[in-house]
Every structure is written in structure tokens, then in C-alpha cells.
CSV table of C-alpha atoms and ligand atoms in Angstrom, one decimal:
chain,number,residue,atom,x,y,z
A,1,MET,CA,-218.0,52.1,145.8
A,2,LYS,CA,-214.2,52.2,146.3
A,3,ARG,CA,-212.5,53.8,143.3
A,4,LEU,CA,-209.9,52.7,141.1
A,5,SER,CA,-206.6,54.7,140.1
A,6,VAL,CA,-204.4,52.7,136.9
A,7,ASN,CA,-200.8,53.2,136.8
A,8,ILE,CA,-199.6,53.2,133.3
A,9,ASP,CA,-195.7,52.9,133.5
A,10,HIS,CA,-195.9,49.6,132.4
A,11,VAL,CA,-196.8,50.5,129.0
A,12,ALA,CA,-193.8,52.6,128.7
A,13,THR,CA,-191.6,50.0,130.0
A,14,LEU,CA,-192.5,48.1,127.0
A,15,ARG,CA,-192.2,51.0,124.8
A,16,GLN,CA,-188.8,51.4,126.1
A,17,ALA,CA,-187.7,48.0,125.2
A,18,ARG,CA,-187.7,49.2,122.0
A,19,GLY,CA,-186.7,52.8,122.2
A,20,GLU,CA,-189.9,53.0,120.0
A,21,ASN,CA,-192.6,55.1,120.2
A,22,GLU,CA,-194.9,52.1,121.2
A,23,PRO,CA,-197.4,51.3,123.2
A,24,ASP,CA,-198.1,54.5,123.9
A,25,PRO,CA,-199.1,55.4,128.0
A,26,VAL,CA,-200.9,58.0,127.0
A,27,THR,CA,-203.3,56.0,124.9
A,28,ALA,CA,-202.9,53.7,127.8
A,29,ALA,CA,-204.8,56.3,130.2
A,30,LEU,CA,-207.1,57.6,127.8
A,31,ILE,CA,-208.6,53.7,127.6
A,32,ALA,CA,-208.3,53.2,131.7
A,33,GLU,CA,-210.7,56.3,131.5
A,34,LEU,CA,-213.0,55.1,129.3
A,35,ALA,CA,-213.2,51.7,130.8
A,36,GLY,CA,-214.0,53.5,134.5
A,37,ALA,CA,-210.6,54.4,135.5
A,38,VAL,CA,-211.1,57.6,138.3
A,39,GLY,CA,-207.4,58.6,138.0
A,40,ILE,CA,-204.4,57.9,135.9
A,41,VAL,CA,-200.9,57.0,138.0
A,42,SER,CA,-197.4,57.5,136.6
A,43,HIS,CA,-194.2,57.3,138.5
A,44,LEU,CA,-191.7,59.8,136.7
A,45,ARG,CA,-188.6,58.2,138.3
A,46,GLU,CA,-185.4,59.7,138.4
A,47,ASP,CA,-183.5,57.2,135.8
A,48,ARG,CA,-186.7,57.4,133.5
A,49,ARG,CA,-186.7,53.6,132.8
A,50,HIS,CA,-190.3,53.9,131.9
A,51,ILE,CA,-192.2,56.9,131.7
A,52,GLN,CA,-190.6,59.9,130.0
A,53,ASP,CA,-191.4,63.9,131.1
A,54,GLY,CA,-193.0,64.6,127.8
A,55,ASP,CA,-195.5,61.7,128.5
A,56,VAL,CA,-196.1,63.7,131.5
A,57,TYR,CA,-196.7,66.5,130.2
A,58,LEU,CA,-199.3,65.4,127.5
A,59,LEU,CA,-201.2,63.2,130.6
A,60,ARG,CA,-201.7,66.3,131.9
A,61,LYS,CA,-202.9,68.0,128.8
A,62,VAL,CA,-205.4,65.5,128.0
A,63,LEU,CA,-206.5,63.3,131.2
A,64,LYS,CA,-210.2,64.1,132.0
A,65,THR,CA,-209.9,62.3,135.4
A,66,LYS,CA,-207.0,63.4,137.2
A,67,LEU,CA,-203.2,63.0,137.1
A,68,ASP,CA,-201.6,61.4,140.1
A,69,LEU,CA,-198.0,61.9,139.8
A,70,GLU,CA,-196.1,59.6,141.5
A,71,MET,CA,-192.1,60.6,142.6
A,72,ALA,CA,-189.0,60.9,144.7
A,73,ALA,CA,-188.8,64.2,146.6
A,74,THR,CA,-185.7,65.1,144.7
A,75,ASP,CA,-185.2,68.4,143.8
A,76,GLU,CA,-185.4,67.9,140.0
A,77,ILE,CA,-188.2,66.2,139.8
A,78,VAL,CA,-189.7,68.5,142.6
A,79,GLU,CA,-189.4,71.2,140.3
A,80,ILE,CA,-191.2,69.1,137.3
A,81,ALA,CA,-193.9,68.7,139.3
A,82,LEU,CA,-194.7,72.3,140.1
A,83,ASP,CA,-193.9,73.2,136.4
A,84,VAL,CA,-196.9,70.4,135.5
A,85,VAL,CA,-199.2,70.9,138.2
A,86,PRO,CA,-201.0,67.2,139.0
A,87,ASP,CA,-203.9,67.2,140.6
A,88,LEU,CA,-202.0,64.8,143.3
A,89,VAL,CA,-198.1,64.3,143.8
A,90,THR,CA,-197.9,61.2,145.8
A,91,LEU,CA,-194.3,60.9,147.5
A,92,VAL,CA,-192.6,57.7,147.5
A,93,PRO,CA,-188.6,56.7,148.3
A,94,GLU,CA,-187.0,55.9,145.1
A,95,ARG,CA,-183.7,53.8,145.2
A,96,ARG,CA,-182.0,53.2,141.4
A,97,GLU,CA,-181.0,49.8,141.9
A,98,GLU,CA,-185.1,48.7,142.7
A,99,LEU,CA,-187.5,46.9,140.5
A,100,THR,CA,-190.6,48.9,141.7
A,101,THR,CA,-191.1,51.2,144.6
A,102,GLU,CA,-189.6,48.5,147.6
A,103,GLY,CA,-191.0,50.3,151.2
A,104,GLY,CA,-192.9,53.0,152.2
A,105,LEU,CA,-191.6,56.9,153.4
A,106,ASP,CA,-190.3,57.3,156.3
A,107,VAL,CA,-191.8,59.8,157.3
A,108,VAL,CA,-190.8,60.3,160.6
A,109,SER,CA,-187.0,60.9,159.7
A,110,GLN,CA,-187.6,62.5,157.0
A,111,PHE,CA,-190.0,65.1,158.5
A,112,LYS,CA,-188.8,68.2,157.6
A,113,ARG,CA,-188.5,67.4,153.8
A,114,MET,CA,-191.5,66.0,153.6
A,115,LYS,CA,-193.5,69.4,155.2
A,116,THR,CA,-191.0,71.2,153.4
A,117,VAL,CA,-191.7,69.8,149.9
A,118,THR,CA,-195.6,69.3,150.7
A,119,GLU,CA,-196.0,73.2,151.3
A,120,LYS,CA,-194.5,73.9,148.0
A,121,PHE,CA,-196.9,71.5,146.3
A,122,HIS,CA,-199.5,73.6,148.5
A,123,SER,CA,-198.7,76.5,147.1
A,124,LYS,CA,-199.5,75.6,143.6
A,125,GLY,CA,-203.2,73.8,144.7
A,126,ILE,CA,-201.6,70.4,144.5
A,127,LEU,CA,-202.4,68.2,146.8
A,128,VAL,CA,-199.9,65.6,148.5
A,129,SER,CA,-200.4,62.2,149.6
A,130,LEU,CA,-197.6,60.1,151.0
A,131,PHE,CA,-196.8,56.6,150.9
A,132,ILE,CA,-196.2,55.0,153.8
A,133,ALA,CA,-196.3,51.7,155.4
A,134,PRO,CA,-199.3,50.9,157.3
A,135,GLU,CA,-198.0,52.1,160.9
A,136,LYS,CA,-199.4,54.7,163.1
A,137,GLU,CA,-196.4,56.8,163.8
A,138,GLN,CA,-196.1,57.2,160.3
A,139,ILE,CA,-199.5,58.2,159.8
A,140,ALA,CA,-199.3,60.7,162.5
A,141,ALA,CA,-196.3,62.2,160.9
A,142,ALA,CA,-197.7,62.3,157.7
A,143,LYS,CA,-200.6,64.2,159.2
A,144,ASN,CA,-198.2,67.0,160.7
A,145,ALA,CA,-196.0,67.0,157.5
A,146,GLY,CA,-199.6,68.8,156.4
A,147,ALA,CA,-200.6,65.5,153.5
A,148,ASP,CA,-203.8,65.3,152.6
A,149,PHE,CA,-203.8,61.7,151.9
A,150,VAL,CA,-202.1,59.2,153.0
A,151,GLU,CA,-201.4,55.9,150.7
A,152,LEU,CA,-200.9,52.9,152.6
A,153,HIS,CA,-198.6,50.0,151.6
A,154,THR,CA,-200.0,47.2,150.4
A,155,GLY,CA,-196.8,45.3,149.5
A,156,GLU,CA,-196.4,43.1,152.6
A,157,TYR,CA,-199.9,42.3,152.8
A,158,ALA,CA,-199.6,41.2,149.1
A,159,ASN,CA,-196.2,39.3,149.6
A,160,ALA,CA,-197.7,37.4,153.0
A,161,LYS,CA,-198.2,33.7,153.1
A,162,GLY,CA,-200.7,31.8,155.5
A,163,SER,CA,-201.9,33.2,158.7
A,164,ALA,CA,-199.6,36.1,158.3
A,165,VAL,CA,-202.1,37.5,155.3
A,166,GLU,CA,-204.5,38.0,158.5
A,167,HIS,CA,-201.8,39.7,160.1
A,168,GLN,CA,-201.2,42.2,157.7
A,169,LEU,CA,-204.8,42.7,156.7
A,170,ASP,CA,-205.4,43.4,160.5
A,171,ARG,CA,-202.5,45.9,159.9
A,172,LEU,CA,-204.1,48.0,157.1
A,173,LYS,CA,-207.3,48.0,159.0
A,174,ARG,CA,-206.1,49.8,161.9
A,175,ALA,CA,-203.9,52.1,160.1
A,176,ALA,CA,-206.9,52.8,158.1
A,177,ARG,CA,-208.9,53.7,160.9
A,178,ASP,CA,-205.9,56.1,162.6
A,179,ALA,CA,-205.7,57.9,159.3
A,180,ARG,CA,-209.7,58.3,159.3
A,181,ALA,CA,-209.2,59.6,162.7
A,182,LEU,CA,-207.1,62.1,161.7
A,183,GLY,CA,-209.2,63.5,159.0
A,184,LEU,CA,-206.5,61.9,156.0
A,185,GLY,CA,-208.0,61.0,153.3
A,186,ILE,CA,-206.9,57.0,152.4
A,187,ASN,CA,-205.5,55.2,149.3
A,188,ALA,CA,-203.4,52.0,149.0
A,189,GLY,CA,-201.9,50.5,146.6
A,190,HIS,CA,-198.5,48.0,145.7
A,191,GLY,CA,-199.0,44.4,144.8
A,192,LEU,CA,-202.5,44.3,144.5
A,193,ASN,CA,-203.9,41.8,142.0
A,194,TYR,CA,-207.2,40.2,140.7
A,195,ARG,CA,-206.9,37.7,143.5
A,196,ASN,CA,-205.9,39.5,146.6
A,197,LEU,CA,-208.3,42.7,146.4
A,198,LYS,CA,-211.2,41.8,147.3
A,199,PRO,CA,-209.7,41.3,151.0
A,200,VAL,CA,-208.4,45.0,151.3
A,201,ALA,CA,-211.3,46.5,149.6
A,202,LYS,CA,-213.4,45.7,151.9
A,203,ILE,CA,-211.9,47.9,154.2
A,204,GLU,CA,-214.5,51.0,154.8
A,205,GLU,CA,-211.8,53.9,155.5
A,206,ILE,CA,-209.8,52.9,152.4
A,207,GLU,CA,-211.5,55.3,149.0
A,208,GLU,CA,-209.0,54.3,146.6
A,209,PHE,CA,-206.6,51.9,144.9
A,210,SER,CA,-203.4,51.9,142.9
A,211,ILE,CA,-202.9,49.7,141.0
A,212,GLY,CA,-200.7,48.6,137.9
A,213,GLN,CA,-198.8,45.9,137.3
A,214,SER,CA,-201.5,43.7,137.5
A,215,ILE,CA,-203.8,45.4,135.5
A,216,ILE,CA,-201.4,45.9,132.5
A,217,ALA,CA,-200.0,42.4,132.6
A,218,HIS,CA,-203.7,41.1,132.4
A,219,ALA,CA,-204.3,43.8,129.5
A,220,VAL,CA,-201.8,41.7,127.5
A,221,PHE,CA,-204.0,39.1,127.2
A,222,VAL,CA,-207.9,40.5,127.7
A,223,GLY,CA,-206.8,44.2,126.7
A,224,LEU,CA,-207.0,46.6,128.9
A,225,GLU,CA,-210.8,48.1,128.7
A,226,ARG,CA,-211.1,44.7,130.3
A,227,ALA,CA,-208.2,44.6,132.3
A,228,VAL,CA,-209.5,47.7,133.7
A,229,LYS,CA,-213.3,46.8,134.1
A,230,GLU,CA,-212.8,43.8,135.6
A,231,MET,CA,-210.7,45.2,138.3
A,232,ILE,CA,-213.3,47.3,139.1
A,233,ASP,CA,-216.1,44.5,139.4
A,234,ILE,CA,-214.3,43.2,142.4
A,235,LEU,CA,-214.1,46.7,144.0
A,236,ARG,CA,-218.0,46.4,143.6
A,237,GLU,CA,-217.9,42.8,144.6
A,238,ALA,CA,-216.3,44.0,147.8
A,239,GLY,CA,-219.2,46.5,148.1
A,240,ASN,CA,-218.9,49.7,150.4
B,1,PXP,N1,-198.7,52.7,144.6
B,1,PXP,C1,-197.2,53.0,145.1
B,1,PXP,C2,-197.1,54.4,145.5
B,1,PXP,C3,-196.2,52.8,143.6
B,1,PXP,O1,-195.3,52.7,143.8
B,1,PXP,C4,-196.7,51.3,142.8
B,1,PXP,C5,-195.6,51.0,141.5
B,1,PXP,O2,-195.8,51.8,141.1
B,1,PXP,C6,-198.1,51.3,142.8
B,1,PXP,C7,-199.5,52.0,143.5
B,1,PXP,C8,-198.5,50.3,141.7
B,1,PXP,O3,-198.0,49.2,142.5
B,1,PXP,P1,-198.1,47.3,141.5
B,1,PXP,O4,-197.4,48.2,140.0
B,1,PXP,O5,-197.8,46.7,141.8
B,1,PXP,O6,-199.9,47.9,140.9
């Protein structure tokens, strides 16, 4: 069965809205683990709009599954990540004015930087995933840069309407096959929710999904444990 990692950033978004200490994203992470998540994802952004440095260190200490630290490959955040030593780093592009990570990394044009940063993480035993559009050139570049995983960006699939949905699904299927052929681990995420997850979950090669917004939004009404379990149920229904 496919695995679910839960992104808990938006619990911190709510906390930061008041500058208080609740709700606590670390508590959310522990509940998500108990509900069946195989990992916790958290994005330490340059502007620290949600997750703070202290959260990441605490997550590292208390998680029983794995910590996937999402981050831009900037010097400052790379230094912090090398100190935290997460199980996995997922490198993403980051623009200050964006509401969320908008596109995939252009590994082709930033090849040297990606390779250097990947080597730094490997020297500390940290696995590296590159968040990319489902495109063959990006997958090949990720492999050549030394990445262990790619995370296929599902945002365009999630935003597609009508016949474009099938087209985006085909792109993801092809990309997953290409990545598998190169021996990369394959994760996927962005914009996935209770309504659109199942077709992507049927793609055999994808091993794990990274989902945040929809789970935290649902949790406001039904509680986090149930929200995580309902998402895992969809993965179970999708089979393989
Ligand atoms: N994967 C990556 C690389 C992301 O940047 C995000 C958003 O933080 C997600 C997955 C989760 O996306 P969503 O919150 O839309 O589920």
C-alpha cells in the first residue's frame, strides 16, 4: 500500500496568526504518527512564516517515524538542515511572495547547485529528494545530481479541469515510469485532497504522498486523527 506523510506546516500557520504557542505543530505531528502517517513533512521557509527553527529541532527529537524537511537550497537553511540531520530533505524552489510552493525545481538550470547541496547532505547520511515537475529532463537531471528520490509535483493535476485531468494524470504516469527506470524513489504531492487523490494513488510506481493543506483543513472539523485516517483509507482503497 502507498504511504502517507503529513505536512503539519499549517498548524504552525494558525499558531503564528496570534504569535502564541498553540496549536502546537509538534503535537500535531505526534497525532499524525499515531493515526498511521509514516513521516512528517515540514517546510522551514526563509521568511519563517509558519514553522520555526525550534519546531524543527523538537520534531527531530520526538518523531518516531521520519522527518522530511522541505527547504530551499539556500546557504542559511542548508546549514540548519545539516545541524538538524532530518531523515530526508526535500529541496523546493521558494519565492517570498508566493502563498505556497508554486512550481517544481528547475534542476536542469540549477544542476551544479543541486549536485553540490546533495553531496553535502549525503556526507551526513541525509537522503535527498528533489521536488520537480513531472518532466523527463528534470527527472534525468535529478538522477545525475545524485538525488535519492524525486517528488513529483501534482499541482497541475490538482488544478486541471475537464479533459485536462486525464492529460495531467498521463504526465504523472509517464514521469513515474521514467523515474523508476532510473532507480529513483518516487514521492508525490501538492494540492492533493480527499477528492483527487485516488487516481494518482493508483499509479503503481509512486511510493509515498506528502499531503498538508487538505488534511489540516479537514482536521478543523473532524479532528486530526480522523482526518489522517480518512486519507490513509483512500490510499488503501486505491490498492497497490
Ligand atoms: N510537497 C511539497 C514539496 C510542498 O511544497 C507542499 C506544500 O508545502 C506539499 C507537498 C503539500 O502540499 P499541500 O499542502 O497542498 O498538500
